[in-house]
Amino acid sequence: FLYFIDFEPMSSTTPLATAKHENLPETMRAFRLNAYGTNPAEVITEERIPLPSVTEPSLLVKGKPTQILVRVAASALNPLDTKLGSGMAKAVQKCIFPLTPGSDFAGTVVSVPAGVDTDLRVGDRVCGSLDTIPRVAKHGHGTFSEFVAPQAAHVVRLPDSLSFAEGAGIGVVACTVWQSFVGQLGITPPPEGHKVSPAAAGKKILILGGSSTCGIFTTQLARAWGFSDVTVTSTQEALCKSYGATRVVNYRETAPEKQWWNVLKGENFDVLYNAAEGRLGWDKCGNGVLKGCYAGGRYNTLVIDYPEKTFTWGMVGWTVGSVLWRKGISWLGYPAYNLSLDTKIGGPGIAECTALASNGTLRIPVDARGPFPATLDAMHRMWTIQHTNAARGKLVMAWD
């Protein structure tokens, strides 16, 4: 839920100032979300809007610019984009319409204002993310447009070995997985000169939601860093095994003996990484599925288990209470509990995962139906696929 909370005052209008850069157009194509809704044909349109400014006074930090201008080659959709657009979070984070959705992108730098603290130069191939989902909701400057103005600190060079589509697929998921898997669980990369991480060597991990993008990233890191058993839950067995899963359990099985918590009873996993199951993941990790905390068992979830489908301040209270309770009972022998909903977009993860993708450790999971063309029909199709949880990897739009 922290993705959605923005404590800055909300202004009634936030104009898109025209960028005055030589050889650049005054306006650009953009896909615009005009109201809350789940039918993209009713709420998403294509428009021409002014280029985002990177130098207007309201954007300066201590009198200096911090943003660069990038010509977008590829934009990627995230689950949070459709959740924001559907109105699920409007009780805690209202959108100011119209807005351009999207946080992740890849493209080419076209302007670096004097004074920006960066070594990026005009012409560099880059990838990155906008700072937070609330900023998109408030200011309307998302990545499904021909140009984007990210914070320079949230952008990294894209190696020539990676396509723009792959670069666009790194951003938010890289930050989420890296900051939870590495930063909070402490599964660190192998030390220099070693192939295996001491935190992973010979251990077993269970990943709930193995075919989600976060699940795919985590599966690859777990295998590369030395987990001996990487079991995932998914209906997509071939897909998950292609990314390194050693075992795939179908979470949709309804016969009691085939339900994942019964299939895996007594396995005593060292780590359970929950990317999909909500409360069910915690409720069913007993009976020897996951070790207790005194045996080193650790539970990490990216998914809240609030019983309603709409984000509210009540959900915030519910979530905080459940986290404190679960952390508090670990002394009774329950697994050590962690909820990862405080991802810092543009923080650790993008540079590290880009480097791992460049050297072949990570494959960026771009949905095989894409990259989609930059058309309104394609935007509507992508939005529907994401909203119905039917994506099989990152949904990417190619602008070139």
One Martini backbone bead per residue (centre of mass of N, CA, C, O) as a GRO file, in nm:
protein
  400
    1PHE     BB    1   0.050   0.065  -0.011
    2LEU     BB    2   0.298   0.269  -0.034
    3TYR     BB    3   0.267   0.333  -0.334
    4PHE     BB    4  -0.008   0.523  -0.281
    5ILE     BB    5   0.127   0.716  -0.077
    6ASP     BB    6   0.080   1.081  -0.058
    7PHE     BB    7   0.171   1.367   0.149
    8GLU     BB    8   0.137   1.567  -0.054
    9PRO     BB    9  -0.005   1.818  -0.179
   10MET     BB   10  -0.291   1.866  -0.376
   11SER     BB   11  -0.340   1.977  -0.686
   12SER     BB   12  -0.567   2.079  -0.933
   13THR     BB   13  -0.312   2.161  -1.114
   14THR     BB   14  -0.069   2.018  -1.368
   15PRO     BB   15   0.114   2.134  -1.595
   16LEU     BB   16   0.254   2.078  -1.916
   17ALA     BB   17   0.542   2.186  -1.996
   18THR     BB   18   0.729   2.312  -2.243
   19ALA     BB   19   0.993   2.189  -2.420
   20LYS     BB   20   1.302   2.372  -2.509
   21HIS     BB   21   1.434   2.190  -2.770
   22GLU     BB   22   1.636   2.120  -3.003
   23ASN     BB   23   1.481   1.922  -3.248
   24LEU     BB   24   1.210   1.923  -3.095
   25PRO     BB   25   0.902   1.881  -3.028
   26GLU     BB   26   0.616   2.018  -2.881
   27THR     BB   27   0.481   1.737  -2.921
   28MET     BB   28   0.308   1.426  -2.816
   29ARG     BB   29   0.243   1.108  -2.782
   30ALA     BB   30  -0.039   0.971  -2.580
   31PHE     BB   31  -0.168   0.778  -2.321
   32ARG     BB   32  -0.492   0.836  -2.166
   33LEU     BB   33  -0.629   0.868  -1.848
   34ASN     BB   34  -0.972   0.990  -1.768
   35ALA     BB   35  -1.064   0.753  -1.568
   36TYR     BB   36  -1.212   0.540  -1.390
   37GLY     BB   37  -1.154   0.189  -1.486
   38THR     BB   38  -1.180  -0.144  -1.664
   39ASN     BB   39  -1.246  -0.020  -1.950
   40PRO     BB   40  -1.031   0.102  -2.179
   41ALA     BB   41  -1.228   0.207  -2.405
   42GLU     BB   42  -1.355   0.429  -2.192
   43VAL     BB   43  -1.058   0.568  -2.059
   44ILE     BB   44  -0.862   0.537  -2.314
   45THR     BB   45  -0.653   0.763  -2.495
   46GLU     BB   46  -0.531   0.945  -2.774
   47GLU     BB   47  -0.277   1.206  -2.763
   48ARG     BB   48  -0.167   1.542  -2.777
   49ILE     BB   49   0.117   1.663  -2.592
   50PRO     BB   50   0.328   1.811  -2.415
   51LEU     BB   51   0.626   1.820  -2.324
   52PRO     BB   52   0.819   1.764  -2.071
   53SER     BB   53   0.966   1.926  -1.819
   54VAL     BB   54   1.314   1.996  -1.669
   55THR     BB   55   1.320   2.339  -1.577
   56GLU     BB   56   1.110   2.421  -1.409
   57PRO     BB   57   1.095   2.561  -1.100
   58SER     BB   58   0.915   2.330  -0.955
   59LEU     BB   59   1.157   2.103  -1.024
   60LEU     BB   60   1.361   2.212  -0.847
   61VAL     BB   61   1.665   2.140  -0.653
   62LYS     BB   62   1.818   2.379  -0.509
   63GLY     BB   63   1.809   2.520  -0.811
   64LYS     BB   64   1.824   2.230  -0.954
   65PRO     BB   65   1.829   2.002  -1.183
   66THR     BB   66   1.719   1.627  -1.207
   67GLN     BB   67   1.628   1.601  -1.502
   68ILE     BB   68   1.559   1.417  -1.796
   69LEU     BB   69   1.539   1.350  -2.148
   70VAL     BB   70   1.340   1.086  -2.309
   71ARG     BB   71   1.321   0.876  -2.575
   72VAL     BB   72   1.085   0.645  -2.628
   73ALA     BB   73   1.094   0.286  -2.708
   74ALA     BB   74   0.981   0.161  -2.424
   75SER     BB   75   0.693   0.030  -2.248
   76ALA     BB   76   0.572  -0.072  -1.919
   77LEU     BB   77   0.357  -0.278  -1.744
   78ASN     BB   78   0.185  -0.279  -1.428
   79PRO     BB   79  -0.026  -0.374  -1.183
   80LEU     BB   80  -0.043  -0.084  -1.053
   81ASP     BB   81  -0.166   0.062  -1.293
   82THR     BB   82  -0.449  -0.083  -1.291
   83LYS     BB   83  -0.516  -0.029  -0.997
   84LEU     BB   84  -0.515   0.276  -1.018
   85GLY     BB   85  -0.725   0.294  -1.266
   86SER     BB   86  -0.971   0.140  -1.115
   87GLY     BB   87  -0.980   0.263  -0.797
   88MET     BB   88  -0.863   0.093  -0.554
   89ALA     BB   89  -0.685   0.364  -0.430
   90LYS     BB   90  -0.864   0.634  -0.389
   91ALA     BB   91  -0.871   0.658  -0.071
   92VAL     BB   92  -0.531   0.711  -0.070
   93GLN     BB   93  -0.507   0.771  -0.405
   94LYS     BB   94  -0.559   1.018  -0.609
   95CYS     BB   95  -0.646   1.112  -0.925
   96ILE     BB   96  -0.539   1.327  -1.194
   97PHE     BB   97  -0.722   1.418  -1.458
   98PRO     BB   98  -0.538   1.350  -1.691
   99LEU     BB   99  -0.322   1.056  -1.751
  100THR     BB  100  -0.007   0.896  -1.776
  101PRO     BB  101   0.082   0.590  -1.772
  102GLY     BB  102   0.353   0.458  -1.615
  103SER     BB  103   0.710   0.365  -1.511
  104ASP     BB  104   0.844   0.206  -1.745
  105PHE     BB  105   1.161   0.230  -1.942
  106ALA     BB  106   1.309   0.288  -2.274
  107GLY     BB  107   1.593   0.474  -2.431
  108THR     BB  108   1.691   0.810  -2.536
  109VAL     BB  109   1.888   1.065  -2.481
  110VAL     BB  110   1.807   1.431  -2.545
  111SER     BB  111   1.845   1.568  -2.243
  112VAL     BB  112   2.089   1.765  -2.036
  113PRO     BB  113   2.085   1.971  -1.807
  114ALA     BB  114   2.237   2.201  -1.654
  115GLY     BB  115   2.331   2.059  -1.327
  116VAL     BB  116   2.309   1.767  -1.358
  117ASP     BB  117   2.379   1.475  -1.163
  118THR     BB  118   2.554   1.324  -1.429
  119ASP     BB  119   2.692   1.088  -1.687
  120LEU     BB  120   2.488   1.140  -1.883
  121ARG     BB  121   2.418   1.142  -2.239
  122VAL     BB  122   2.355   1.226  -2.535
  123GLY     BB  123   2.256   0.904  -2.681
  124ASP     BB  124   2.193   0.726  -2.459
  125ARG     BB  125   2.117   0.419  -2.350
  126VAL     BB  126   1.819   0.354  -2.149
  127CYS     BB  127   1.687   0.280  -1.814
  128GLY     BB  128   1.377   0.292  -1.607
  129SER     BB  129   1.207   0.497  -1.353
  130LEU     BB  130   0.976   0.633  -1.192
  131ASP     BB  131   0.958   0.708  -0.871
  132THR     BB  132   0.626   0.701  -0.834
  133ILE     BB  133   0.300   0.636  -0.851
  134PRO     BB  134   0.190   0.904  -0.723
  135ARG     BB  135   0.323   1.090  -0.934
  136VAL     BB  136   0.144   1.000  -1.164
  137ALA     BB  137  -0.129   1.069  -1.030
  138LYS     BB  138  -0.056   1.380  -0.985
  139HIS     BB  139   0.111   1.470  -1.270
  140GLY     BB  140   0.077   1.263  -1.537
  141HIS     BB  141   0.386   1.140  -1.594
  142GLY     BB  142   0.421   0.891  -1.791
  143THR     BB  143   0.547   0.621  -2.023
  144PHE     BB  144   0.298   0.641  -2.240
  145SER     BB  145   0.520   0.798  -2.432
  146GLU     BB  146   0.760   0.959  -2.634
  147PHE     BB  147   0.824   1.111  -2.360
  148VAL     BB  148   1.048   1.147  -2.069
  149ALA     BB  149   1.110   1.277  -1.712
  150PRO     BB  150   1.342   1.163  -1.528
  151GLN     BB  151   1.532   1.088  -1.287
  152ALA     BB  152   1.865   1.047  -1.314
  153ALA     BB  153   1.892   0.842  -1.063
  154HIS     BB  154   1.669   0.634  -1.225
  155VAL     BB  155   1.905   0.587  -1.438
  156VAL     BB  156   2.045   0.360  -1.683
  157ARG     BB  157   2.246   0.201  -1.873
  158LEU     BB  158   2.205   0.025  -2.178
  159PRO     BB  159   2.311  -0.241  -2.302
  160ASP     BB  160   2.365  -0.370  -2.618
  161SER     BB  161   2.259  -0.668  -2.533
  162LEU     BB  162   1.995  -0.505  -2.490
  163SER     BB  163   1.685  -0.436  -2.534
  164PHE     BB  164   1.435  -0.218  -2.496
  165ALA     BB  165   1.229  -0.424  -2.393
  166GLU     BB  166   1.407  -0.530  -2.166
  167GLY     BB  167   1.457  -0.261  -2.023
  168ALA     BB  168   1.150  -0.208  -1.955
  169GLY     BB  169   1.143  -0.489  -1.769
  170ILE     BB  170   1.302  -0.396  -1.501
  171GLY     BB  171   1.244  -0.176  -1.290
  172VAL     BB  172   1.019  -0.241  -1.057
  173VAL     BB  173   1.088  -0.546  -1.024
  174ALA     BB  174   1.382  -0.509  -0.948
  175CYS     BB  175   1.336  -0.347  -0.689
  176THR     BB  176   1.150  -0.546  -0.545
  177VAL     BB  177   1.335  -0.798  -0.542
  178TRP     BB  178   1.599  -0.682  -0.434
  179GLN     BB  179   1.484  -0.548  -0.166
  180SER     BB  180   1.371  -0.826  -0.058
  181PHE     BB  181   1.585  -1.052  -0.116
  182VAL     BB  182   1.837  -0.882  -0.027
  183GLY     BB  183   1.760  -0.656   0.188
  184GLN     BB  184   1.559  -0.846   0.378
  185LEU     BB  185   1.663  -1.155   0.352
  186GLY     BB  186   1.983  -1.168   0.273
  187ILE     BB  187   2.028  -1.258  -0.036
  188THR     BB  188   2.328  -1.252  -0.150
  189PRO     BB  189   2.562  -1.227  -0.351
  190PRO     BB  190   2.829  -1.355  -0.455
  191PRO     BB  191   3.134  -1.345  -0.394
  192GLU     BB  192   3.414  -1.268  -0.511
  193GLY     BB  193   3.505  -1.571  -0.679
  194HIS     BB  194   3.211  -1.683  -0.650
  195LYS     BB  195   2.908  -1.887  -0.717
  196VAL     BB  196   2.805  -1.879  -0.412
  197SER     BB  197   2.583  -1.811  -0.165
  198PRO     BB  198   2.580  -1.845   0.174
  199ALA     BB  199   2.254  -1.790   0.193
  200ALA     BB  200   2.194  -2.049  -0.029
  201ALA     BB  201   2.355  -2.290   0.023
  202GLY     BB  202   2.163  -2.582   0.017
  203LYS     BB  203   1.889  -2.451  -0.008
  204LYS     BB  204   1.531  -2.386   0.025
  205ILE     BB  205   1.272  -2.266  -0.207
  206LEU     BB  206   0.950  -2.102  -0.204
  207ILE     BB  207   0.741  -1.989  -0.482
  208LEU     BB  208   0.469  -1.784  -0.499
  209GLY     BB  209   0.424  -1.717  -0.820
  210GLY     BB  210   0.625  -1.817  -1.067
  211SER     BB  211   0.484  -1.649  -1.328
  212SER     BB  212   0.556  -1.403  -1.224
  213THR     BB  213   0.780  -1.160  -1.248
  214CYS     BB  214   0.890  -1.187  -0.962
  215GLY     BB  215   0.915  -1.496  -0.972
  216ILE     BB  216   1.119  -1.509  -1.207
  217PHE     BB  217   1.344  -1.346  -1.085
  218THR     BB  218   1.378  -1.518  -0.824
  219THR     BB  219   1.441  -1.786  -0.956
  220GLN     BB  220   1.707  -1.697  -1.091
  221LEU     BB  221   1.860  -1.607  -0.840
  222ALA     BB  222   1.840  -1.871  -0.680
  223ARG     BB  223   1.992  -2.049  -0.884
  224ALA     BB  224   2.252  -1.873  -0.925
  225TRP     BB  225   2.316  -1.863  -0.588
  226GLY     BB  226   2.248  -2.191  -0.471
  227PHE     BB  227   1.989  -2.321  -0.465
  228SER     BB  228   1.882  -2.658  -0.459
  229ASP     BB  229   1.568  -2.566  -0.425
  230VAL     BB  230   1.315  -2.451  -0.673
  231THR     BB  231   0.998  -2.396  -0.580
  232VAL     BB  232   0.678  -2.362  -0.751
  233THR     BB  233   0.376  -2.187  -0.814
  234SER     BB  234   0.181  -2.306  -1.101
  235THR     BB  235   0.041  -2.345  -1.439
  236GLN     BB  236   0.344  -2.283  -1.575
  237GLU     BB  237   0.569  -2.511  -1.614
  238ALA     BB  238   0.746  -2.445  -1.862
  239LEU     BB  239   0.812  -2.157  -1.791
  240CYS     BB  240   0.944  -2.202  -1.511
  241LYS     BB  241   1.166  -2.405  -1.608
  242SER     BB  242   1.302  -2.204  -1.812
  243TYR     BB  243   1.396  -2.026  -1.534
  244GLY     BB  244   1.480  -2.279  -1.305
  245ALA     BB  245   1.279  -2.461  -1.198
  246THR     BB  246   1.262  -2.775  -1.026
  247ARG     BB  247   0.953  -2.722  -0.934
  248VAL     BB  248   0.593  -2.768  -1.006
  249VAL     BB  249   0.291  -2.644  -0.853
  250ASN     BB  250  -0.050  -2.663  -0.875
  251TYR     BB  251  -0.264  -2.420  -0.729
  252ARG     BB  252  -0.555  -2.528  -0.865
  253GLU     BB  253  -0.585  -2.758  -0.705
  254THR     BB  254  -0.861  -2.929  -0.520
  255ALA     BB  255  -0.750  -3.171  -0.427
  256PRO     BB  256  -0.618  -3.224  -0.129
  257GLU     BB  257  -0.357  -3.395  -0.224
  258LYS     BB  258  -0.286  -3.142  -0.448
  259GLN     BB  259  -0.234  -2.929  -0.267
  260TRP     BB  260   0.044  -2.754  -0.204
  261TRP     BB  261   0.049  -2.792   0.117
  262ASN     BB  262   0.038  -3.109   0.085
  263VAL     BB  263   0.264  -3.171  -0.114
  264LEU     BB  264   0.477  -2.991   0.090
  265LYS     BB  265   0.469  -3.153   0.330
  266GLY     BB  266   0.776  -3.166   0.508
  267GLU     BB  267   1.003  -2.995   0.345
  268ASN     BB  268   1.143  -2.757   0.484
  269PHE     BB  269   1.179  -2.468   0.408
  270ASP     BB  270   1.377  -2.179   0.434
  271VAL     BB  271   1.206  -2.025   0.205
  272LEU     BB  272   0.927  -1.793   0.158
  273TYR     BB  273   0.802  -1.652  -0.155
  274ASN     BB  274   0.536  -1.417  -0.186
  275ALA     BB  275   0.371  -1.328  -0.513
  276ALA     BB  276   0.026  -1.421  -0.473
  277GLU     BB  277  -0.147  -1.551  -0.199
  278GLY     BB  278  -0.142  -1.406   0.054
  279ARG     BB  279  -0.276  -1.542   0.333
  280LEU     BB  280  -0.242  -1.840   0.243
  281GLY     BB  281   0.066  -1.855   0.270
  282TRP     BB  282   0.065  -1.833   0.583
  283ASP     BB  283  -0.152  -2.048   0.667
  284LYS     BB  284   0.021  -2.290   0.486
  285CYS     BB  285   0.331  -2.297   0.622
  286GLY     BB  286   0.286  -2.525   0.782
  287ASN     BB  287   0.349  -2.856   0.833
  288GLY     BB  288   0.656  -2.830   0.712
  289VAL     BB  289   0.693  -2.632   0.477
  290LEU     BB  290   0.821  -2.432   0.695
  291LYS     BB  291   1.040  -2.323   0.884
  292GLY     BB  292   1.125  -2.212   1.168
  293CYS     BB  293   1.304  -1.963   1.311
  294TYR     BB  294   1.509  -2.154   1.474
  295ALA     BB  295   1.573  -2.293   1.173
  296GLY     BB  296   1.559  -2.032   0.957
  297GLY     BB  297   1.278  -1.943   0.886
  298ARG     BB  298   1.147  -1.751   0.597
  299TYR     BB  299   0.900  -1.489   0.539
  300ASN     BB  300   0.797  -1.342   0.220
  301THR     BB  301   0.585  -1.064   0.116
  302LEU     BB  302   0.399  -0.883  -0.156
  303VAL     BB  303   0.117  -0.960  -0.013
  304ILE     BB  304  -0.171  -0.881   0.096
  305ASP     BB  305  -0.465  -0.991   0.330
  306TYR     BB  306  -0.697  -0.827   0.271
  307PRO     BB  307  -1.039  -0.903   0.221
  308GLU     BB  308  -1.041  -0.672   0.032
  309LYS     BB  309  -1.017  -0.500  -0.304
  310THR     BB  310  -0.995  -0.223  -0.152
  311PHE     BB  311  -0.821   0.056  -0.084
  312THR     BB  312  -0.774   0.157   0.257
  313TRP     BB  313  -0.729   0.273   0.573
  314GLY     BB  314  -0.815   0.003   0.694
  315MET     BB  315  -0.597  -0.160   0.552
  316VAL     BB  316  -0.360  -0.030   0.690
  317GLY     BB  317  -0.433  -0.120   0.975
  318TRP     BB  318  -0.449  -0.420   0.921
  319THR     BB  319  -0.160  -0.459   0.817
  320VAL     BB  320  -0.002  -0.355   1.058
  321GLY     BB  321  -0.122  -0.553   1.263
  322SER     BB  322  -0.037  -0.821   1.120
  323VAL     BB  323   0.265  -0.770   1.121
  324LEU     BB  324   0.310  -0.739   1.426
  325TRP     BB  325   0.198  -1.014   1.504
  326ARG     BB  326   0.387  -1.197   1.331
  327LYS     BB  327   0.648  -1.093   1.449
  328GLY     BB  328   0.578  -1.156   1.754
  329ILE     BB  329   0.540  -1.490   1.712
  330SER     BB  330   0.829  -1.598   1.645
  331TRP     BB  331   0.909  -1.688   1.943
  332LEU     BB  332   0.716  -1.955   1.904
  333GLY     BB  333   0.836  -2.062   1.598
  334TYR     BB  334   0.772  -1.899   1.382
  335PRO     BB  335   0.828  -1.757   1.109
  336ALA     BB  336   0.996  -1.514   0.976
  337TYR     BB  337   0.851  -1.195   0.910
  338ASN     BB  338   0.781  -1.026   0.583
  339LEU     BB  339   0.689  -0.708   0.438
  340SER     BB  340   0.704  -0.590   0.084
  341LEU     BB  341   0.587  -0.236   0.050
  342ASP     BB  342   0.872  -0.032   0.039
  343THR     BB  343   0.956   0.034  -0.236
  344LYS     BB  344   1.224   0.192  -0.407
  345ILE     BB  345   1.203   0.376  -0.667
  346GLY     BB  346   1.528   0.384  -0.802
  347GLY     BB  347   1.671   0.195  -0.641
  348PRO     BB  348   1.772  -0.083  -0.566
  349GLY     BB  349   1.817  -0.301  -0.883
  350ILE     BB  350   1.852  -0.184  -1.167
  351ALA     BB  351   2.159  -0.200  -1.199
  352GLU     BB  352   2.195  -0.496  -1.109
  353CYS     BB  353   1.995  -0.631  -1.318
  354THR     BB  354   2.125  -0.520  -1.571
  355ALA     BB  355   2.397  -0.664  -1.529
  356LEU     BB  356   2.279  -0.956  -1.516
  357ALA     BB  357   2.155  -0.945  -1.800
  358SER     BB  358   2.420  -0.889  -1.955
  359ASN     BB  359   2.567  -1.171  -1.836
  360GLY     BB  360   2.308  -1.397  -1.818
  361THR     BB  361   2.165  -1.443  -1.537
  362LEU     BB  362   1.933  -1.275  -1.666
  363ARG     BB  363   1.599  -1.295  -1.789
  364ILE     BB  364   1.374  -1.102  -1.947
  365PRO     BB  365   1.016  -1.125  -1.910
  366VAL     BB  366   0.870  -1.107  -2.205
  367ASP     BB  367   0.590  -1.115  -2.341
  368ALA     BB  368   0.521  -1.305  -2.628
  369ARG     BB  369   0.303  -1.091  -2.748
  370GLY     BB  370   0.546  -0.917  -2.764
  371PRO     BB  371   0.580  -0.633  -2.868
  372PHE     BB  372   0.372  -0.374  -2.880
  373PRO     BB  373   0.220  -0.151  -3.047
  374ALA     BB  374   0.163   0.209  -3.081
  375THR     BB  375  -0.159   0.159  -3.007
  376LEU     BB  376  -0.472   0.173  -2.890
  377ASP     BB  377  -0.547  -0.124  -2.913
  378ALA     BB  378  -0.294  -0.227  -2.763
  379MET     BB  379  -0.343  -0.080  -2.499
  380HIS     BB  380  -0.610  -0.217  -2.435
  381ARG     BB  381  -0.498  -0.505  -2.430
  382MET     BB  382  -0.286  -0.475  -2.209
  383TRP     BB  383  -0.477  -0.380  -1.986
  384THR     BB  384  -0.651  -0.638  -1.978
  385ILE     BB  385  -0.433  -0.843  -1.918
  386GLN     BB  386  -0.341  -0.716  -1.650
  387HIS     BB  387  -0.618  -0.696  -1.499
  388THR     BB  388  -0.659  -1.033  -1.543
  389ASN     BB  389  -0.385  -1.184  -1.487
  390ALA     BB  390  -0.255  -1.275  -1.802
  391ALA     BB  391   0.033  -1.241  -1.769
  392ARG     BB  392   0.371  -1.353  -1.918
  393GLY     BB  393   0.510  -1.106  -1.817
  394LYS     BB  394   0.608  -0.830  -1.966
  395LEU     BB  395   0.432  -0.553  -2.084
  396VAL     BB  396   0.526  -0.428  -2.408
  397MET     BB  397   0.593  -0.118  -2.576
  398ALA     BB  398   0.669  -0.009  -2.907
  399TRP     BB  399   0.780   0.302  -3.062
  400ASP     BB  400   0.982   0.200  -3.311
   0.00000   0.00000   0.00000
